[in-house]
Every structure is written in C-alpha cells, then in structure tokens.
Short mmCIF file of C-alpha atoms in Angstrom, two decimals:
data_model
loop_
_atom_site.label_atom_id
_atom_site.label_comp_id
_atom_site.label_asym_id
_atom_site.label_seq_id
_atom_site.Cartn_x
_atom_site.Cartn_y
_atom_site.Cartn_z
CA MET A 20 17.46 -117.34 101.81
CA LYS A 21 19.12 -120.71 101.22
CA THR A 22 15.93 -122.49 102.26
CA LYS A 23 13.91 -120.45 99.78
CA ASN A 24 16.39 -121.24 96.96
CA PHE A 25 16.36 -124.92 97.90
CA LEU A 26 12.54 -125.03 97.85
CA THR A 27 12.44 -123.21 94.51
CA SER A 28 14.98 -125.66 93.03
CA ALA A 29 13.13 -128.65 94.46
CA PHE A 30 9.80 -127.39 93.11
CA PHE A 31 11.36 -126.77 89.68
CA ALA A 32 12.88 -130.28 89.65
CA LEU A 33 9.54 -131.82 90.64
CA THR A 34 7.72 -129.85 87.90
CA VAL A 35 10.25 -131.01 85.29
CA MET A 36 9.92 -134.62 86.51
CA ILE A 37 6.09 -134.53 86.37
CA SER A 38 6.14 -132.86 82.92
CA SER A 39 8.61 -135.46 81.61
CA GLU A 40 6.43 -138.27 82.97
CA ALA A 41 3.30 -136.77 81.34
CA LEU A 42 5.15 -136.39 78.03
CA ALA A 43 6.40 -139.98 78.27
CA GLN A 44 2.84 -141.19 78.91
CA ASN A 45 1.54 -139.17 75.94
CA ASP A 46 4.33 -140.56 73.74
CA SER A 47 3.53 -144.05 75.00
CA SER A 48 -0.20 -143.58 74.25
CA ALA A 49 0.56 -142.18 70.81
CA SER A 50 2.93 -145.04 70.01
CA GLU A 51 0.35 -147.59 71.24
CA LEU A 52 -2.25 -146.04 68.90
CA ALA A 53 0.25 -146.03 66.04
CA LYS A 54 0.76 -149.81 66.44
CA GLN A 55 -2.95 -150.58 66.06
CA LYS A 56 -4.41 -151.87 62.81
CA THR A 57 -6.84 -149.16 61.76
CA VAL A 58 -9.43 -148.62 59.05
CA THR A 59 -9.84 -145.09 57.68
CA VAL A 60 -13.42 -143.79 57.77
CA GLY A 61 -14.31 -140.22 56.88
CA GLY A 62 -10.64 -139.33 56.55
CA ALA A 63 -9.73 -140.45 60.08
CA PRO A 64 -8.19 -143.65 61.44
CA MET A 65 -10.58 -145.72 63.55
CA TYR A 66 -8.72 -147.24 66.51
CA PRO A 67 -9.77 -150.68 67.82
CA SER A 68 -8.86 -149.56 71.36
CA LYS A 69 -11.42 -146.72 71.25
CA ASN A 70 -15.16 -147.13 71.63
CA ILE A 71 -17.83 -146.54 68.99
CA VAL A 72 -18.50 -142.92 69.97
CA GLU A 73 -14.81 -142.00 70.41
CA ASN A 74 -14.11 -143.16 66.86
CA ALA A 75 -17.31 -141.90 65.20
CA VAL A 76 -16.76 -138.30 66.33
CA ASN A 77 -13.57 -138.20 64.23
CA SER A 78 -15.22 -139.32 60.97
CA LYS A 79 -16.11 -136.40 58.68
CA ASP A 80 -18.62 -138.74 56.99
CA HIS A 81 -20.62 -139.33 60.18
CA THR A 82 -21.26 -135.88 61.67
CA THR A 83 -25.04 -136.24 61.16
CA LEU A 84 -25.05 -139.65 62.84
CA VAL A 85 -23.06 -138.30 65.81
CA ALA A 86 -25.44 -135.32 66.14
CA ALA A 87 -28.40 -137.73 66.06
CA VAL A 88 -26.82 -140.03 68.68
CA LYS A 89 -26.31 -136.99 70.95
CA ALA A 90 -29.87 -135.71 70.37
CA ALA A 91 -31.25 -139.18 71.17
CA ASP A 92 -29.21 -139.42 74.41
CA LEU A 93 -27.53 -142.62 73.18
CA VAL A 94 -23.90 -141.53 73.71
CA GLU A 95 -23.61 -143.29 77.07
CA THR A 96 -25.15 -146.49 75.68
CA LEU A 97 -22.76 -146.62 72.71
CA GLN A 98 -19.80 -145.94 75.00
CA SER A 99 -20.76 -148.81 77.29
CA LYS A 100 -19.15 -152.24 77.26
CA GLY A 101 -21.51 -153.72 74.65
CA PRO A 102 -20.48 -155.32 72.42
CA PHE A 103 -22.54 -153.82 69.59
CA THR A 104 -22.64 -154.15 65.83
CA VAL A 105 -23.49 -150.74 64.38
CA PHE A 106 -24.57 -150.20 60.78
CA ALA A 107 -23.52 -146.56 60.41
CA PRO A 108 -25.16 -144.44 57.70
CA THR A 109 -23.00 -141.68 56.20
CA ASN A 110 -23.92 -137.98 56.01
CA GLU A 111 -24.85 -138.59 52.37
CA ALA A 112 -27.24 -141.37 53.44
CA PHE A 113 -29.02 -138.96 55.80
CA ALA A 114 -29.02 -136.26 53.09
CA ASN A 115 -30.87 -138.67 50.77
CA LEU A 116 -33.84 -138.85 53.15
CA PRO A 117 -36.86 -136.70 52.19
CA LYS A 118 -36.19 -132.98 52.71
CA GLY A 119 -36.62 -131.89 56.33
CA THR A 120 -36.58 -135.44 57.78
CA VAL A 121 -33.30 -135.07 59.71
CA GLU A 122 -34.26 -131.63 61.09
CA THR A 123 -37.62 -133.02 62.23
CA LEU A 124 -36.03 -136.06 63.88
CA LEU A 125 -33.53 -133.90 65.79
CA LYS A 126 -36.33 -131.94 67.52
CA PRO A 127 -36.63 -132.75 71.27
CA GLU A 128 -40.27 -133.82 70.88
CA ASN A 129 -39.20 -136.56 68.44
CA LYS A 130 -36.49 -138.05 70.67
CA LYS A 131 -38.32 -141.37 71.14
CA LEU A 132 -38.73 -141.86 67.36
CA LEU A 133 -35.08 -140.91 66.79
CA GLN A 134 -33.99 -143.45 69.42
CA THR A 135 -36.05 -146.15 67.67
CA ILE A 136 -34.54 -145.36 64.26
CA LEU A 137 -30.96 -145.23 65.58
CA THR A 138 -31.25 -148.44 67.64
CA TYR A 139 -32.70 -150.09 64.51
CA HIS A 140 -29.14 -149.71 63.13
CA VAL A 141 -27.67 -151.62 66.08
CA VAL A 142 -27.45 -155.38 66.70
CA ALA A 143 -26.44 -156.71 70.12
CA GLY A 144 -23.12 -158.59 70.04
CA LYS A 145 -20.17 -158.26 67.69
CA MET A 146 -20.84 -159.50 64.15
CA SER A 147 -17.91 -159.31 61.79
CA ALA A 148 -18.38 -159.39 58.00
CA ALA A 149 -17.40 -163.08 58.16
CA ASP A 150 -20.08 -163.73 60.82
CA ILE A 151 -22.71 -162.02 58.65
CA ALA A 152 -21.58 -163.98 55.58
CA THR A 153 -21.84 -167.24 57.55
CA ALA A 154 -25.35 -166.34 58.75
CA ILE A 155 -26.39 -165.52 55.15
CA LYS A 156 -25.01 -168.86 53.94
CA LYS A 157 -26.82 -170.76 56.73
CA GLY A 158 -30.05 -168.97 55.83
CA ASN A 159 -29.79 -170.00 52.17
CA GLY A 160 -28.96 -166.50 50.96
CA LYS A 161 -30.63 -164.42 53.68
CA ALA A 162 -29.97 -163.74 57.37
CA THR A 163 -32.42 -162.11 59.74
CA LEU A 164 -30.71 -159.78 62.21
CA LYS A 165 -32.60 -158.76 65.36
CA THR A 166 -31.94 -155.10 66.15
CA VAL A 167 -31.74 -153.42 69.56
CA SER A 168 -34.97 -151.54 68.72
CA GLY A 169 -36.79 -154.89 68.49
CA GLY A 170 -37.10 -154.84 64.71
CA THR A 171 -35.36 -156.96 62.09
CA LEU A 172 -32.98 -156.36 59.20
CA THR A 173 -32.40 -158.85 56.42
CA ALA A 174 -28.81 -159.30 55.28
CA TRP A 175 -28.09 -160.70 51.82
CA THR A 176 -25.40 -160.59 49.17
CA LYS A 177 -25.19 -159.54 45.55
CA GLY A 178 -21.87 -160.66 44.11
CA SER A 179 -19.32 -159.85 46.80
CA GLU A 180 -21.37 -156.96 48.24
CA VAL A 181 -23.43 -157.24 51.43
CA TYR A 182 -26.80 -155.50 51.63
CA LEU A 183 -29.37 -154.90 54.36
CA THR A 184 -33.09 -154.66 53.67
CA ASP A 185 -35.28 -152.95 56.25
CA GLU A 186 -38.90 -153.73 57.21
CA ASN A 187 -40.14 -151.28 54.56
CA GLY A 188 -38.28 -152.99 51.70
CA ASN A 189 -35.53 -150.35 51.40
CA SER A 190 -31.94 -151.53 51.02
CA ALA A 191 -28.53 -150.25 52.09
CA LYS A 192 -25.13 -151.48 50.94
CA VAL A 193 -22.23 -152.07 53.32
CA THR A 194 -19.47 -149.82 51.91
CA ILE A 195 -16.82 -150.32 54.62
CA ALA A 196 -16.90 -153.48 56.75
CA ASP A 197 -15.15 -154.54 59.94
CA VAL A 198 -14.26 -151.22 61.54
CA ASN A 199 -13.34 -152.73 64.90
CA GLN A 200 -13.99 -150.89 68.17
CA SER A 201 -13.21 -151.65 71.81
CA ASN A 202 -16.93 -152.34 72.34
CA GLY A 203 -17.95 -153.88 69.04
CA VAL A 204 -17.74 -153.24 65.31
CA ILE A 205 -19.03 -150.67 62.81
CA HIS A 206 -20.07 -151.43 59.24
CA VAL A 207 -20.57 -148.25 57.19
CA ILE A 208 -23.74 -148.25 55.04
CA ASP A 209 -24.86 -145.99 52.21
CA ALA A 210 -28.53 -145.53 53.24
CA VAL A 211 -30.62 -145.03 56.37
CA VAL A 212 -32.71 -148.11 57.19
CA THR A 213 -36.05 -147.65 58.94
CA PRO A 214 -38.33 -149.90 60.97
CA LYS A 215 -41.98 -150.44 60.09
CA SER A 216 -43.96 -147.58 61.58
#
C-alpha cells in the first residue's frame, strides 16, 4: 500500500513539475512576443519573429489573401526561409476586382493562374520602404521590381506615398509599410496588381 501511495505522490509531483515548466515556457514565449516591436494590421499585431503566413492569418483585412494562398498551395513557400517582400492586397482590394473574379480564381482548375497572380505580388529578398525609396531615387523617380512570377512592378512616389504600377497600367498604393516578418517583410497595398496576360 505504501508503494502505491509513494508512486501516486511521485506521479503527482512529476505532473505538477511538467505543468509548471510548460506554463513557464508559455509565459516566457508570451513575454518574448510582448517585447517585440509590432505593427498592427487588420486589428492584430504582426510579430517580427513569426513568418509571413503565421502573421497574415491573424489579420482580419487579409482573409481573402490567406484563402488564395492556401488555394494556390503557396503556404509552404511563404513559410520557408525566404526572405520575401510581399505586397499584400487587403480584402477590400480583392472585393474591388470585377464581380466573380475571386471565386473564379479560387477554383482548382485555375490554380496555375492564381499562383501567377499571387507570386506577382512577391519580390525575392527583403526590401524595406527605405530600400524601395532608394531604388526609386536611383531610377530617377521609378524603380523596376522583378517579381517571383517573372513579371515586373514599377515603384514610384507621389508626395510621400509609394505606389506600384503593374504591367497593365493599374496602380496600387502602399498603405502600411515595413511589417517585418522572420522571413521577410510585408507592405500592405490597396489594390490587386496583375501581370500582363
């Protein structure tokens, strides 16, 4: 009977010790996150220690983009080491596309086209707002950015605002810059840019 009581006590002590350690680790993780300099996007803090996908899923303004990234099988790519510069259109930007466009793009048979459009919003390497501004200055007011899809975006400024013009002549404004990620940076834009078809 004593042995059974001893084993029960020992097991209880071990459980308490493991639980305390797990709580301490969670507290430590939470306090580490709290120390980070964040930017709020879509009502949620974006943590520089998290990757592009881990942060994007928390933004209420980017649910359409996240759904599109999942449908295009690009989650793994955007969770990889990178680094990437992502120009992230908001839900409103997707809603401004012609009626039915998003629904059509999300169909399995259009996966290749969706991948092309999404990777057109991505530039290899990490380009901060300052890097983009420098490139624009060097290019006498315009900078050509090569996208992962193989297309190009033209960055330019109007006053203090930075804009991107796609291959079809449509423009998007950067509304939130320098949202740092563990594998790159996100710049939120107010329109969907598209490559020449």
